[in-house]
Amino acid sequence: MPSSTSPDEEDSLQTCVLKFADLDLKESNLISPSSSLKAELDGNLKKKYSFAKKKAFALLVKTKQVPAPSYEFKGKRWRCCQQLFVDQISIHRHVATQHAEEVYQQTASILKQLTAALHASQSLTSTDKKNPPSQEVSAWLPDISRFSPDELSSDQSNEDGEVLLYYCYCDLEDPHWVCAWQTALCQHLHLTGKIRIATEGINGTVGGSKVATRLYVEVMLSCPLFKDYLCEEDFKSSKGGAHCFPELRVGVFEEIVPMGISPSQVSYKNPGIHLSPGEFHKEIEKFLSQANQEQGDTILLDCRNFYESKIGRFQGCLAPDIRKFSYFPSYVDKNLDIFRQKRVLMYCTGGIRCERGSAYLRAKGVCKEVFQLKGGIHKYLEEFPDGFYKGKLFVFDERFALAYNSSVVSECSYCGVPWDQYRLCSTPQCRQLVLTCSACQGQGFTACCIMCQDKGGKQASGPAQDSFKEECECTARRPRIPQEQPA
């Protein structure tokens, strides 16, 4: 994750580049900060090292934090090495003495990211259409002097908060410069969220005040990199704010949506036919009117994972039981007969997964036609909140889901009553989402499965096991690539 820096810290980075440009920070022989990494720093750079180390320490401590019992309204708790810590002094002492190597590795990583960002911001020299003019990142930040700090910040109680979801496929010659610029821009506007950048474009979800998000949109639409590709309607908005994300994460990746296949093999430039929400609505209406949908020539395909489709989906859809989008290509390969000589109507949350997913399906050469919902479910629900999409819309932030209609299509995993409010499994090491109703929660059913419920009980009553797997029986029993049986 690119780290934040203050203006005075940026100056010391310029010489930091000379020291760290050729240093492989992943080498295992870098054991002690005092004997290796810190030895590389001169007096001017030791301040930068101290900053990076403090940030690394704070990040590691934050990962150890666990929810406090419901009867405790104040205070924090941390769990590490099968121990429970109830005050900051004890967890800080534990991390400092038992996890020094991890802190050091994170410190090295932060220094490397900071120097890479500086390299990127200084390397911009081209003035052609694909690059901004040769200027510092600061020259591409909007003037916020006319706004008060309160107008640029949002909290959970602020009704003026907003979350933006957008993507833009376009060729970027210097994604690292874009990464540095986006980091500075979001910090400038007090935005949090996640942004992925690659040579194939940008994909972002950011939250903040409406003043801040509107400024962000204006900057993006005026930037030479995106102004010929992005338009106002490409930004999907919903109620929220900076509090919907724990932090700001901006990074450079090979793909702006992780399908697991290089863009050089499957390009965004060969997608399916885009349908507006109105056109897509008519296609579904026609599809659902068929007497025998299984025998028809159309398939309504959900490109999302099972967490998403479980709580909300289009009527009559085929929703693959996959854990993440990178499993989608293998799912298609295993089930080509389902799509043979079919018209495929694809959809996802905001449209971005369909861009690459439809390109992959088209490349197989088995479908009659491949269509995709432009703007995704977000845009469809803006026009048809009571249309053919039933249930909630899953989102990848701390809100978990958005409600556009009153339909509940999922149920409590314990008692089976209608329920669609996700919560994290109560076992800290497990990151599964669970549907458990209020009544079942009251009876202590707060884990995703019996295995995790048992783990949680053991942790609460006595010494824990040495390690826990992230995946429990919920995913262990699920085939990695489920194969659908043709009707």
Tab-separated table of C-alpha atoms in Angstrom:
chain	number	residue	atom	x	y	z
A	1	MET	CA	0.000	0.000	0.000
A	2	PRO	CA	1.507	3.358	-0.937
A	3	SER	CA	2.293	5.317	2.198
A	4	SER	CA	1.332	8.877	2.989
A	5	THR	CA	4.034	11.508	3.424
A	6	SER	CA	4.040	15.081	4.609
A	7	PRO	CA	5.633	17.831	2.453
A	8	ASP	CA	8.786	18.056	4.546
A	9	GLU	CA	9.232	14.271	4.312
A	10	GLU	CA	9.098	14.406	0.496
A	11	ASP	CA	12.354	16.377	0.390
A	12	SER	CA	14.360	13.691	2.151
A	13	LEU	CA	13.006	11.099	-0.277
A	14	GLN	CA	14.996	12.583	-3.155
A	15	THR	CA	18.270	11.342	-1.692
A	16	CYS	CA	16.589	8.172	-0.476
A	17	VAL	CA	16.219	7.109	-4.101
A	18	LEU	CA	19.975	7.046	-4.519
A	19	LYS	CA	20.376	4.759	-1.547
A	20	PHE	CA	17.546	2.296	-2.226
A	21	ALA	CA	17.029	2.218	-5.996
A	22	ASP	CA	19.047	-0.970	-6.431
A	23	LEU	CA	18.439	-2.565	-3.030
A	24	ASP	CA	16.389	-5.778	-3.092
A	25	LEU	CA	14.289	-5.337	0.025
A	26	LYS	CA	12.994	-8.917	-0.117
A	27	GLU	CA	16.399	-10.500	0.465
A	28	SER	CA	16.276	-12.815	3.444
A	29	ASN	CA	19.804	-11.855	4.502
A	30	LEU	CA	18.537	-8.438	5.601
A	31	ILE	CA	17.974	-9.478	9.183
A	32	SER	CA	18.633	-6.574	11.503
A	33	PRO	CA	17.600	-2.979	10.756
A	34	SER	CA	20.544	-1.686	12.729
A	35	SER	CA	23.058	-3.810	10.842
A	36	SER	CA	21.679	-3.628	7.320
A	37	LEU	CA	18.864	-1.368	6.184
A	38	LYS	CA	19.496	1.417	8.680
A	39	ALA	CA	23.215	1.255	7.933
A	40	GLU	CA	22.432	2.359	4.376
A	41	LEU	CA	20.942	5.632	5.617
A	42	ASP	CA	22.863	8.829	6.179
A	43	GLY	CA	21.895	11.296	8.894
A	44	ASN	CA	19.320	13.047	6.722
A	45	LEU	CA	17.544	9.798	5.895
A	46	LYS	CA	17.324	8.411	9.413
A	47	LYS	CA	14.285	10.608	9.916
A	48	LYS	CA	12.639	8.884	6.949
A	49	TYR	CA	13.547	5.465	8.356
A	50	SER	CA	12.011	6.391	11.708
A	51	PHE	CA	8.802	7.505	9.997
A	52	ALA	CA	8.559	4.275	7.981
A	53	LYS	CA	9.264	2.106	11.018
A	54	LYS	CA	6.586	3.826	13.128
A	55	LYS	CA	4.068	3.360	10.323
A	56	ALA	CA	5.032	-0.309	9.905
A	57	PHE	CA	4.691	-0.905	13.648
A	58	ALA	CA	1.254	0.740	13.746
A	59	LEU	CA	0.028	-1.281	10.752
A	60	LEU	CA	1.133	-4.563	12.322
A	61	VAL	CA	-0.534	-3.748	15.650
A	62	LYS	CA	-3.739	-2.851	13.801
A	63	THR	CA	-3.878	-6.303	12.176
A	64	LYS	CA	-3.915	-7.890	15.647
A	65	GLN	CA	-6.999	-5.993	16.816
A	66	VAL	CA	-10.154	-8.039	17.469
A	67	PRO	CA	-13.703	-6.975	18.362
A	68	ALA	CA	-14.348	-6.379	22.038
A	69	PRO	CA	-17.250	-8.254	23.710
A	70	SER	CA	-20.647	-6.656	23.127
A	71	TYR	CA	-20.968	-5.642	26.788
A	72	GLU	CA	-17.805	-3.518	26.546
A	73	PHE	CA	-18.519	-0.161	24.955
A	74	LYS	CA	-15.032	1.227	25.232
A	75	GLY	CA	-11.550	-0.043	24.874
A	76	LYS	CA	-9.757	-2.239	22.363
A	77	ARG	CA	-8.441	-5.770	22.369
A	78	TRP	CA	-5.696	-7.496	20.421
A	79	ARG	CA	-4.994	-11.190	19.853
A	80	CYS	CA	-1.571	-12.478	18.852
A	81	CYS	CA	0.385	-15.694	19.370
A	82	GLN	CA	-2.599	-17.261	21.166
A	83	GLN	CA	-2.631	-14.433	23.735
A	84	LEU	CA	-5.271	-11.771	24.409
A	85	PHE	CA	-4.037	-8.234	25.130
A	86	VAL	CA	-6.362	-5.658	26.680
A	87	ASP	CA	-4.130	-2.573	26.740
A	88	GLN	CA	-1.876	-0.881	24.193
A	89	ILE	CA	1.277	-1.080	26.294
A	90	SER	CA	1.193	-4.868	26.458
A	91	ILE	CA	0.449	-5.410	22.748
A	92	HIS	CA	3.122	-2.859	21.799
A	93	ARG	CA	5.663	-4.597	24.020
A	94	HIS	CA	4.714	-7.989	22.554
A	95	VAL	CA	5.014	-6.838	18.938
A	96	ALA	CA	8.302	-5.077	19.617
A	97	THR	CA	9.887	-8.132	21.236
A	98	GLN	CA	8.303	-11.012	19.304
A	99	HIS	CA	7.691	-9.576	15.844
A	100	ALA	CA	10.670	-7.319	15.189
A	101	GLU	CA	11.454	-9.098	11.922
A	102	GLU	CA	7.938	-8.514	10.569
A	103	VAL	CA	8.120	-4.832	11.522
A	104	TYR	CA	11.453	-4.568	9.770
A	105	GLN	CA	10.204	-6.216	6.583
A	106	GLN	CA	7.192	-3.885	6.517
A	107	THR	CA	9.501	-0.904	7.118
A	108	ALA	CA	11.619	-1.918	4.152
A	109	SER	CA	8.504	-2.338	2.027
A	110	ILE	CA	7.219	1.137	2.926
A	111	LEU	CA	10.575	2.706	2.080
A	112	LYS	CA	10.593	0.921	-1.254
A	113	GLN	CA	7.064	2.098	-2.076
A	114	LEU	CA	7.894	5.679	-1.167
A	115	THR	CA	10.979	5.728	-3.351
A	116	ALA	CA	9.110	4.072	-6.240
A	117	ALA	CA	6.414	6.724	-6.016
A	118	LEU	CA	9.021	9.468	-6.136
A	119	HIS	CA	10.720	7.829	-9.127
A	120	ALA	CA	7.385	7.746	-10.902
A	121	SER	CA	6.536	11.373	-10.193
A	122	GLN	CA	9.935	12.537	-11.444
A	123	SER	CA	9.972	10.375	-14.575
A	124	LEU	CA	7.125	12.154	-16.341
A	125	THR	CA	8.609	14.005	-19.324
A	126	SER	CA	6.254	13.323	-22.220
A	127	THR	CA	3.587	15.851	-23.259
A	128	ASP	CA	1.675	13.688	-25.725
A	129	LYS	CA	-1.967	12.696	-25.334
A	130	LYS	CA	-1.226	9.598	-23.306
A	131	ASN	CA	0.704	11.464	-20.612
A	132	PRO	CA	0.012	14.582	-18.578
A	133	PRO	CA	2.443	17.493	-19.059
A	134	SER	CA	5.827	17.173	-17.386
A	135	GLN	CA	4.832	18.502	-13.986
A	136	GLU	CA	5.016	17.410	-10.373
A	137	VAL	CA	2.101	15.472	-8.900
A	138	SER	CA	1.143	18.541	-6.866
A	139	ALA	CA	0.337	20.425	-10.095
A	140	TRP	CA	-2.483	17.949	-10.731
A	141	LEU	CA	-4.288	18.548	-7.444
A	142	PRO	CA	-7.421	20.738	-7.316
A	143	ASP	CA	-7.635	24.025	-5.410
A	144	ILE	CA	-9.484	23.367	-2.143
A	145	SER	CA	-8.832	26.725	-0.487
A	146	ARG	CA	-12.492	27.754	-0.864
A	147	PHE	CA	-13.688	24.795	1.207
A	148	SER	CA	-13.552	24.329	4.973
A	149	PRO	CA	-12.033	21.163	6.482
A	150	ASP	CA	-15.522	20.037	7.537
A	151	GLU	CA	-16.768	20.202	3.945
A	152	LEU	CA	-13.952	17.921	2.797
A	153	SER	CA	-14.406	15.295	5.478
A	154	SER	CA	-17.236	12.897	6.207
A	155	ASP	CA	-18.105	10.624	9.076
A	156	GLN	CA	-20.698	7.957	9.725
A	157	SER	CA	-23.268	10.494	10.891
A	158	ASN	CA	-22.708	12.822	7.940
A	159	GLU	CA	-25.535	12.671	5.409
A	160	ASP	CA	-23.338	14.417	2.851
A	161	GLY	CA	-21.049	11.420	2.428
A	162	GLU	CA	-20.775	9.399	-0.773
A	163	VAL	CA	-19.014	6.376	-2.248
A	164	LEU	CA	-17.955	6.391	-5.913
A	165	LEU	CA	-17.447	3.268	-7.995
A	166	TYR	CA	-15.847	3.596	-11.438
A	167	TYR	CA	-13.420	2.073	-13.900
A	168	CYS	CA	-11.779	3.137	-17.115
A	169	TYR	CA	-10.075	0.849	-19.601
A	170	CYS	CA	-7.430	2.783	-21.536
A	171	ASP	CA	-3.726	2.409	-22.254
A	172	LEU	CA	-1.550	3.990	-19.551
A	173	GLU	CA	2.144	4.246	-20.315
A	174	ASP	CA	3.197	5.193	-16.776
A	175	PRO	CA	0.916	3.540	-14.196
A	176	HIS	CA	3.392	4.291	-11.403
A	177	TRP	CA	3.032	8.024	-11.964
A	178	VAL	CA	-0.756	7.592	-11.940
A	179	CYS	CA	-0.413	5.668	-8.666
A	180	ALA	CA	1.576	8.504	-7.068
A	181	TRP	CA	-0.889	11.088	-8.385
A	182	GLN	CA	-3.986	9.161	-7.237
A	183	THR	CA	-2.488	8.668	-3.780
A	184	ALA	CA	-1.779	12.389	-3.464
A	185	LEU	CA	-5.182	13.319	-4.909
A	186	CYS	CA	-7.160	11.125	-2.521
A	187	GLN	CA	-5.168	12.298	0.497
A	188	HIS	CA	-5.673	15.892	-0.650
A	189	LEU	CA	-9.448	15.340	-0.707
A	190	HIS	CA	-9.598	13.159	2.445
A	191	LEU	CA	-10.846	10.175	0.447
A	192	THR	CA	-10.413	6.552	1.476
A	193	GLY	CA	-10.959	3.413	-0.577
A	194	LYS	CA	-9.202	1.137	-3.043
A	195	ILE	CA	-7.743	1.981	-6.456
A	196	ARG	CA	-6.084	-0.471	-8.836
A	197	ILE	CA	-3.948	0.862	-11.678
A	198	ALA	CA	-2.385	-1.011	-14.596
A	199	THR	CA	-1.219	-0.389	-18.122
A	200	GLU	CA	-4.796	-1.319	-19.149
A	201	GLY	CA	-6.491	1.400	-17.074
A	202	ILE	CA	-7.814	2.247	-13.614
A	203	ASN	CA	-10.456	0.796	-11.270
A	204	GLY	CA	-11.510	2.674	-8.167
A	205	THR	CA	-13.912	2.751	-5.239
A	206	VAL	CA	-13.474	5.841	-3.065
A	207	GLY	CA	-15.474	7.380	-0.250
A	208	GLY	CA	-15.646	10.849	1.254
A	209	SER	CA	-17.822	13.944	1.507
A	210	LYS	CA	-19.916	14.872	-1.523
A	211	VAL	CA	-17.797	17.982	-1.956
A	212	ALA	CA	-14.668	15.817	-2.086
A	213	THR	CA	-16.133	13.178	-4.417
A	214	ARG	CA	-17.467	15.842	-6.804
A	215	LEU	CA	-14.013	17.441	-6.943
A	216	TYR	CA	-12.537	14.001	-7.602
A	217	VAL	CA	-14.897	13.437	-10.541
A	218	GLU	CA	-14.079	16.870	-11.983
A	219	VAL	CA	-10.351	16.169	-11.810
A	220	MET	CA	-10.722	12.739	-13.412
A	221	LEU	CA	-12.878	14.081	-16.262
A	222	SER	CA	-10.424	16.892	-17.014
A	223	CYS	CA	-7.259	14.767	-16.846
A	224	PRO	CA	-5.763	14.202	-20.365
A	225	LEU	CA	-5.259	10.540	-19.507
A	226	PHE	CA	-8.978	9.852	-19.115
A	227	LYS	CA	-10.989	12.718	-20.610
A	228	ASP	CA	-11.541	10.938	-23.925
A	229	TYR	CA	-12.655	7.739	-22.172
A	230	LEU	CA	-14.510	8.721	-18.996
A	231	CYS	CA	-17.828	10.542	-18.769
A	232	GLU	CA	-20.012	11.619	-15.849
A	233	GLU	CA	-22.257	8.558	-16.043
A	234	ASP	CA	-19.274	6.218	-15.622
A	235	PHE	CA	-19.200	7.139	-11.922
A	236	LYS	CA	-21.702	5.119	-9.877
A	237	SER	CA	-22.542	6.703	-6.522
A	238	SER	CA	-24.185	5.499	-3.324
A	239	LYS	CA	-24.617	6.764	0.227
A	240	GLY	CA	-21.561	6.321	2.409
A	241	GLY	CA	-18.326	8.183	2.996
A	242	ALA	CA	-14.706	7.794	4.040
A	243	HIS	CA	-15.807	5.677	7.025
A	244	CYS	CA	-16.813	2.858	4.647
A	245	PHE	CA	-13.142	1.945	4.169
A	246	PRO	CA	-10.511	1.407	6.871
A	247	GLU	CA	-7.832	3.194	4.836
A	248	LEU	CA	-6.689	4.331	1.402
A	249	ARG	CA	-5.034	1.657	-0.745
A	250	VAL	CA	-3.622	2.569	-4.162
A	251	GLY	CA	-1.419	0.185	-6.108
A	252	VAL	CA	-0.103	-0.873	-9.499
A	253	PHE	CA	-1.137	-4.330	-10.750
A	254	GLU	CA	-1.094	-6.313	-13.968
A	255	GLU	CA	-4.901	-6.245	-14.173
A	256	ILE	CA	-7.366	-3.656	-12.879
A	257	VAL	CA	-9.755	-6.487	-12.061
A	258	PRO	CA	-8.063	-9.756	-10.994
A	259	MET	CA	-9.218	-12.402	-13.466
A	260	GLY	CA	-5.850	-14.134	-13.360
A	261	ILE	CA	-5.131	-13.904	-17.085
A	262	SER	CA	-2.676	-11.452	-18.594
A	263	PRO	CA	-4.243	-8.566	-20.549
A	264	SER	CA	-1.915	-9.510	-23.383
A	265	GLN	CA	-3.830	-12.798	-23.695
A	266	VAL	CA	-7.377	-11.516	-23.181
A	267	SER	CA	-7.761	-7.815	-23.881
A	268	TYR	CA	-10.457	-5.437	-22.728
A	269	LYS	CA	-10.577	-4.274	-26.345
A	270	ASN	CA	-12.631	-7.329	-27.383
A	271	PRO	CA	-15.642	-7.268	-25.030
A	272	GLY	CA	-19.247	-8.234	-25.581
A	273	ILE	CA	-21.932	-5.898	-26.879
A	274	HIS	CA	-22.868	-3.258	-24.307
A	275	LEU	CA	-26.559	-2.925	-23.449
A	276	SER	CA	-28.001	0.050	-21.588
A	277	PRO	CA	-30.049	-0.720	-18.455
A	278	GLY	CA	-33.224	-0.191	-20.511
A	279	GLU	CA	-32.093	-2.555	-23.259
A	280	PHE	CA	-30.950	-5.135	-20.705
A	281	HIS	CA	-34.318	-4.883	-18.919
A	282	LYS	CA	-36.155	-5.662	-22.162
A	283	GLU	CA	-33.894	-8.629	-22.861
A	284	ILE	CA	-34.593	-10.108	-19.418
A	285	GLU	CA	-38.306	-9.504	-19.852
A	286	LYS	CA	-38.181	-11.438	-23.120
A	287	PHE	CA	-36.047	-14.165	-21.496
A	288	LEU	CA	-38.408	-14.628	-18.522
A	289	SER	CA	-41.458	-14.755	-20.798
A	290	GLN	CA	-40.215	-17.945	-22.429
A	291	ALA	CA	-42.254	-21.006	-21.456
A	292	ASN	CA	-39.106	-23.113	-21.016
A	293	GLN	CA	-36.074	-21.007	-20.176
A	294	GLU	CA	-33.734	-24.013	-19.986
A	295	GLN	CA	-34.514	-24.978	-23.561
A	296	GLY	CA	-34.266	-21.433	-24.942
A	297	ASP	CA	-31.284	-19.880	-26.683
A	298	THR	CA	-30.454	-17.328	-23.953
A	299	ILE	CA	-28.455	-17.568	-20.727
A	300	LEU	CA	-28.496	-14.845	-18.084
A	301	LEU	CA	-25.034	-15.112	-16.496
A	302	ASP	CA	-23.956	-13.614	-13.168
A	303	CYS	CA	-20.183	-12.949	-13.202
A	304	ARG	CA	-19.908	-12.325	-9.457
A	305	ASN	CA	-18.957	-14.667	-6.619
A	306	PHE	CA	-21.348	-16.687	-4.459
A	307	TYR	CA	-21.293	-14.145	-1.601
A	308	GLU	CA	-22.750	-11.574	-3.958
A	309	SER	CA	-25.275	-13.681	-5.835
A	310	LYS	CA	-26.552	-15.324	-2.642
A	311	ILE	CA	-28.140	-12.110	-1.314
A	312	GLY	CA	-29.187	-10.526	-4.617
A	313	ARG	CA	-29.514	-11.561	-8.270
A	314	PHE	CA	-31.581	-11.289	-11.427
A	315	GLN	CA	-34.476	-13.684	-11.722
A	316	GLY	CA	-33.672	-16.777	-13.778
A	317	CYS	CA	-29.901	-16.224	-13.756
A	318	LEU	CA	-27.091	-18.761	-13.823
A	319	ALA	CA	-24.916	-17.872	-10.797
A	320	PRO	CA	-21.641	-19.872	-10.728
A	321	ASP	CA	-20.689	-21.100	-7.259
A	322	ILE	CA	-17.220	-19.532	-7.360
A	323	ARG	CA	-15.343	-17.837	-4.550
A	324	LYS	CA	-13.683	-15.121	-6.631
A	325	PHE	CA	-13.498	-13.764	-10.154
A	326	SER	CA	-10.142	-15.384	-10.886
A	327	TYR	CA	-12.030	-18.726	-10.908
A	328	PHE	CA	-14.348	-17.525	-13.684
A	329	PRO	CA	-12.124	-18.541	-16.664
A	330	SER	CA	-11.772	-22.086	-15.329
A	331	TYR	CA	-15.524	-22.214	-14.733
A	332	VAL	CA	-16.126	-21.283	-18.373
A	333	ASP	CA	-13.596	-23.855	-19.580
A	334	LYS	CA	-15.269	-26.629	-17.569
A	335	ASN	CA	-18.748	-25.696	-18.789
A	336	LEU	CA	-18.337	-24.749	-22.433
A	337	ASP	CA	-21.251	-26.963	-23.487
A	338	ILE	CA	-23.634	-24.789	-21.469
A	339	PHE	CA	-22.734	-21.755	-23.568
A	340	ARG	CA	-22.547	-23.468	-26.955
A	341	GLN	CA	-24.738	-21.694	-29.517
A	342	LYS	CA	-26.316	-19.527	-26.829
A	343	ARG	CA	-26.947	-15.804	-26.520
A	344	VAL	CA	-25.313	-14.823	-23.221
A	345	LEU	CA	-26.474	-11.832	-21.173
A	346	MET	CA	-23.762	-11.051	-18.597
A	347	TYR	CA	-23.852	-8.763	-15.592
A	348	CYS	CA	-21.787	-7.815	-12.531
A	349	THR	CA	-21.758	-5.052	-9.900
A	350	GLY	CA	-20.390	-2.119	-11.891
A	351	GLY	CA	-19.585	-3.584	-15.290
A	352	ILE	CA	-15.836	-4.046	-15.012
A	353	ARG	CA	-15.775	-7.821	-14.573
A	354	CYS	CA	-17.983	-8.197	-17.643
A	355	GLU	CA	-15.435	-6.320	-19.765
A	356	ARG	CA	-12.799	-9.018	-19.326
A	357	GLY	CA	-15.251	-11.866	-18.668
A	358	SER	CA	-17.129	-11.275	-21.914
A	359	ALA	CA	-13.844	-10.991	-23.806
A	360	TYR	CA	-12.785	-14.373	-22.399
A	361	LEU	CA	-16.113	-15.997	-23.285
A	362	ARG	CA	-16.048	-14.540	-26.800
A	363	ALA	CA	-12.499	-15.834	-27.295
A	364	LYS	CA	-13.786	-19.392	-26.787
A	365	GLY	CA	-15.860	-19.061	-29.951
A	366	VAL	CA	-18.819	-21.137	-28.754
A	367	CYS	CA	-21.512	-18.497	-28.171
A	368	LYS	CA	-23.892	-17.023	-30.717
A	369	GLU	CA	-23.563	-13.604	-29.111
A	370	VAL	CA	-22.293	-12.142	-25.852
A	371	PHE	CA	-23.933	-9.077	-24.293
A	372	GLN	CA	-23.124	-7.221	-21.092
A	373	LEU	CA	-24.962	-4.759	-18.853
A	374	LYS	CA	-23.323	-1.345	-19.224
A	375	GLY	CA	-22.738	0.199	-15.811
A	376	GLY	CA	-23.601	-3.065	-14.079
A	377	ILE	CA	-26.275	-3.656	-11.467
A	378	HIS	CA	-25.565	-0.222	-9.982
A	379	LYS	CA	-26.837	1.574	-13.078
A	380	TYR	CA	-29.700	-0.878	-13.608
A	381	LEU	CA	-31.040	-0.294	-10.089
A	382	GLU	CA	-30.886	3.468	-10.545
A	383	GLU	CA	-33.441	3.098	-13.357
A	384	PHE	CA	-35.289	-0.042	-12.204
A	385	PRO	CA	-35.166	-0.301	-8.386
A	386	ASP	CA	-38.187	-2.629	-8.505
A	387	GLY	CA	-37.200	-4.381	-11.718
A	388	PHE	CA	-35.979	-7.927	-12.275
A	389	TYR	CA	-33.073	-7.681	-9.818
A	390	LYS	CA	-34.239	-8.988	-6.439
A	391	GLY	CA	-32.472	-8.658	-3.105
A	392	LYS	CA	-29.506	-6.582	-2.043
A	393	LEU	CA	-26.431	-5.449	-3.935
A	394	PHE	CA	-23.218	-6.699	-2.328
A	395	VAL	CA	-20.416	-4.125	-2.092
A	396	PHE	CA	-16.765	-4.650	-1.153
A	397	ASP	CA	-16.537	-2.293	1.802
A	398	GLU	CA	-17.720	-2.152	5.394
A	399	ARG	CA	-21.360	-1.630	4.368
A	400	PHE	CA	-21.444	-5.186	2.884
A	401	ALA	CA	-24.699	-4.566	0.971
A	402	LEU	CA	-27.025	-1.867	-0.397
A	403	ALA	CA	-30.821	-2.157	-0.446
A	404	TYR	CA	-32.789	-0.876	-3.435
A	405	ASN	CA	-35.930	-2.963	-2.920
A	406	SER	CA	-37.596	-4.883	-0.097
A	407	SER	CA	-37.009	-8.378	-1.509
A	408	VAL	CA	-35.062	-10.877	0.604
A	409	VAL	CA	-33.785	-13.809	-1.480
A	410	SER	CA	-31.412	-15.439	1.049
A	411	GLU	CA	-31.879	-17.091	4.415
A	412	CYS	CA	-30.222	-17.608	7.772
A	413	SER	CA	-27.691	-20.412	7.434
A	414	TYR	CA	-28.749	-21.833	10.827
A	415	CYS	CA	-32.548	-21.703	11.004
A	416	GLY	CA	-33.547	-20.885	7.431
A	417	VAL	CA	-35.628	-17.757	8.045
A	418	PRO	CA	-35.358	-14.989	5.411
A	419	TRP	CA	-32.178	-13.040	6.153
A	420	ASP	CA	-29.706	-11.040	4.049
A	421	GLN	CA	-27.455	-9.145	6.462
A	422	TYR	CA	-23.884	-10.401	6.356
A	423	ARG	CA	-21.480	-10.317	9.265
A	424	LEU	CA	-17.951	-11.619	9.666
A	425	CYS	CA	-17.472	-15.034	11.225
A	426	SER	CA	-16.885	-14.626	14.965
A	427	THR	CA	-13.643	-16.635	14.836
A	428	PRO	CA	-10.969	-13.911	14.308
A	429	GLN	CA	-8.736	-15.975	12.004
A	430	CYS	CA	-11.637	-16.733	9.662
A	431	ARG	CA	-12.606	-14.100	7.104
A	432	GLN	CA	-15.764	-15.797	5.865
A	433	LEU	CA	-19.050	-13.903	5.750
A	434	VAL	CA	-22.004	-15.512	7.455
A	435	LEU	CA	-25.775	-15.077	7.278
A	436	THR	CA	-27.056	-15.599	10.815
A	437	CYS	CA	-30.284	-13.965	11.995
A	438	SER	CA	-30.698	-12.019	15.232
A	439	ALA	CA	-32.362	-14.952	17.006
A	440	CYS	CA	-29.541	-17.351	16.118
A	441	GLN	CA	-26.923	-14.796	17.086
A	442	GLY	CA	-28.648	-14.561	20.458
A	443	GLN	CA	-28.206	-18.313	20.851
A	444	GLY	CA	-24.488	-18.007	20.155
A	445	PHE	CA	-24.517	-19.085	16.504
A	446	THR	CA	-22.119	-16.480	15.160
A	447	ALA	CA	-19.666	-18.500	13.066
A	448	CYS	CA	-19.845	-19.590	9.441
A	449	CYS	CA	-19.852	-23.314	10.252
A	450	ILE	CA	-19.573	-25.828	13.076
A	451	MET	CA	-15.813	-26.074	12.620
A	452	CYS	CA	-15.351	-22.347	13.186
A	453	GLN	CA	-17.893	-22.311	16.015
A	454	ASP	CA	-15.793	-24.968	17.722
A	455	LYS	CA	-12.573	-23.014	17.113
A	456	GLY	CA	-14.096	-19.899	18.631
A	457	GLY	CA	-15.199	-21.833	21.706
A	458	LYS	CA	-11.743	-23.315	22.231
A	459	GLN	CA	-10.128	-19.911	21.947
A	460	ALA	CA	-12.503	-18.400	24.486
A	461	SER	CA	-12.184	-21.214	27.038
A	462	GLY	CA	-8.523	-22.104	26.899
A	463	PRO	CA	-5.204	-22.075	25.056
A	464	ALA	CA	-5.695	-21.930	21.302
A	465	GLN	CA	-4.154	-24.146	18.710
A	466	ASP	CA	-0.820	-23.095	17.260
A	467	SER	CA	-2.401	-22.024	13.984
A	468	PHE	CA	-5.715	-21.730	12.208
A	469	LYS	CA	-6.428	-22.021	8.514
A	470	GLU	CA	-8.259	-19.129	6.909
A	471	GLU	CA	-10.496	-21.560	5.070
A	472	CYS	CA	-12.768	-23.818	7.076
A	473	GLU	CA	-15.257	-26.464	5.981
A	474	CYS	CA	-17.388	-23.786	4.270
A	475	THR	CA	-14.804	-23.552	1.507
A	476	ALA	CA	-12.982	-26.851	1.987
A	477	ARG	CA	-16.072	-28.773	0.869
A	478	ARG	CA	-16.699	-26.458	-2.081
A	479	PRO	CA	-15.135	-27.502	-5.406
A	480	ARG	CA	-12.676	-24.890	-6.628
A	481	ILE	CA	-14.294	-24.896	-10.055
A	482	PRO	CA	-17.889	-26.141	-9.823
A	483	GLN	CA	-19.199	-27.813	-12.963
A	484	GLU	CA	-22.785	-27.131	-13.925
A	485	GLN	CA	-24.885	-29.985	-15.247
A	486	PRO	CA	-26.666	-29.105	-18.498
A	487	ALA	CA	-30.438	-29.349	-18.271
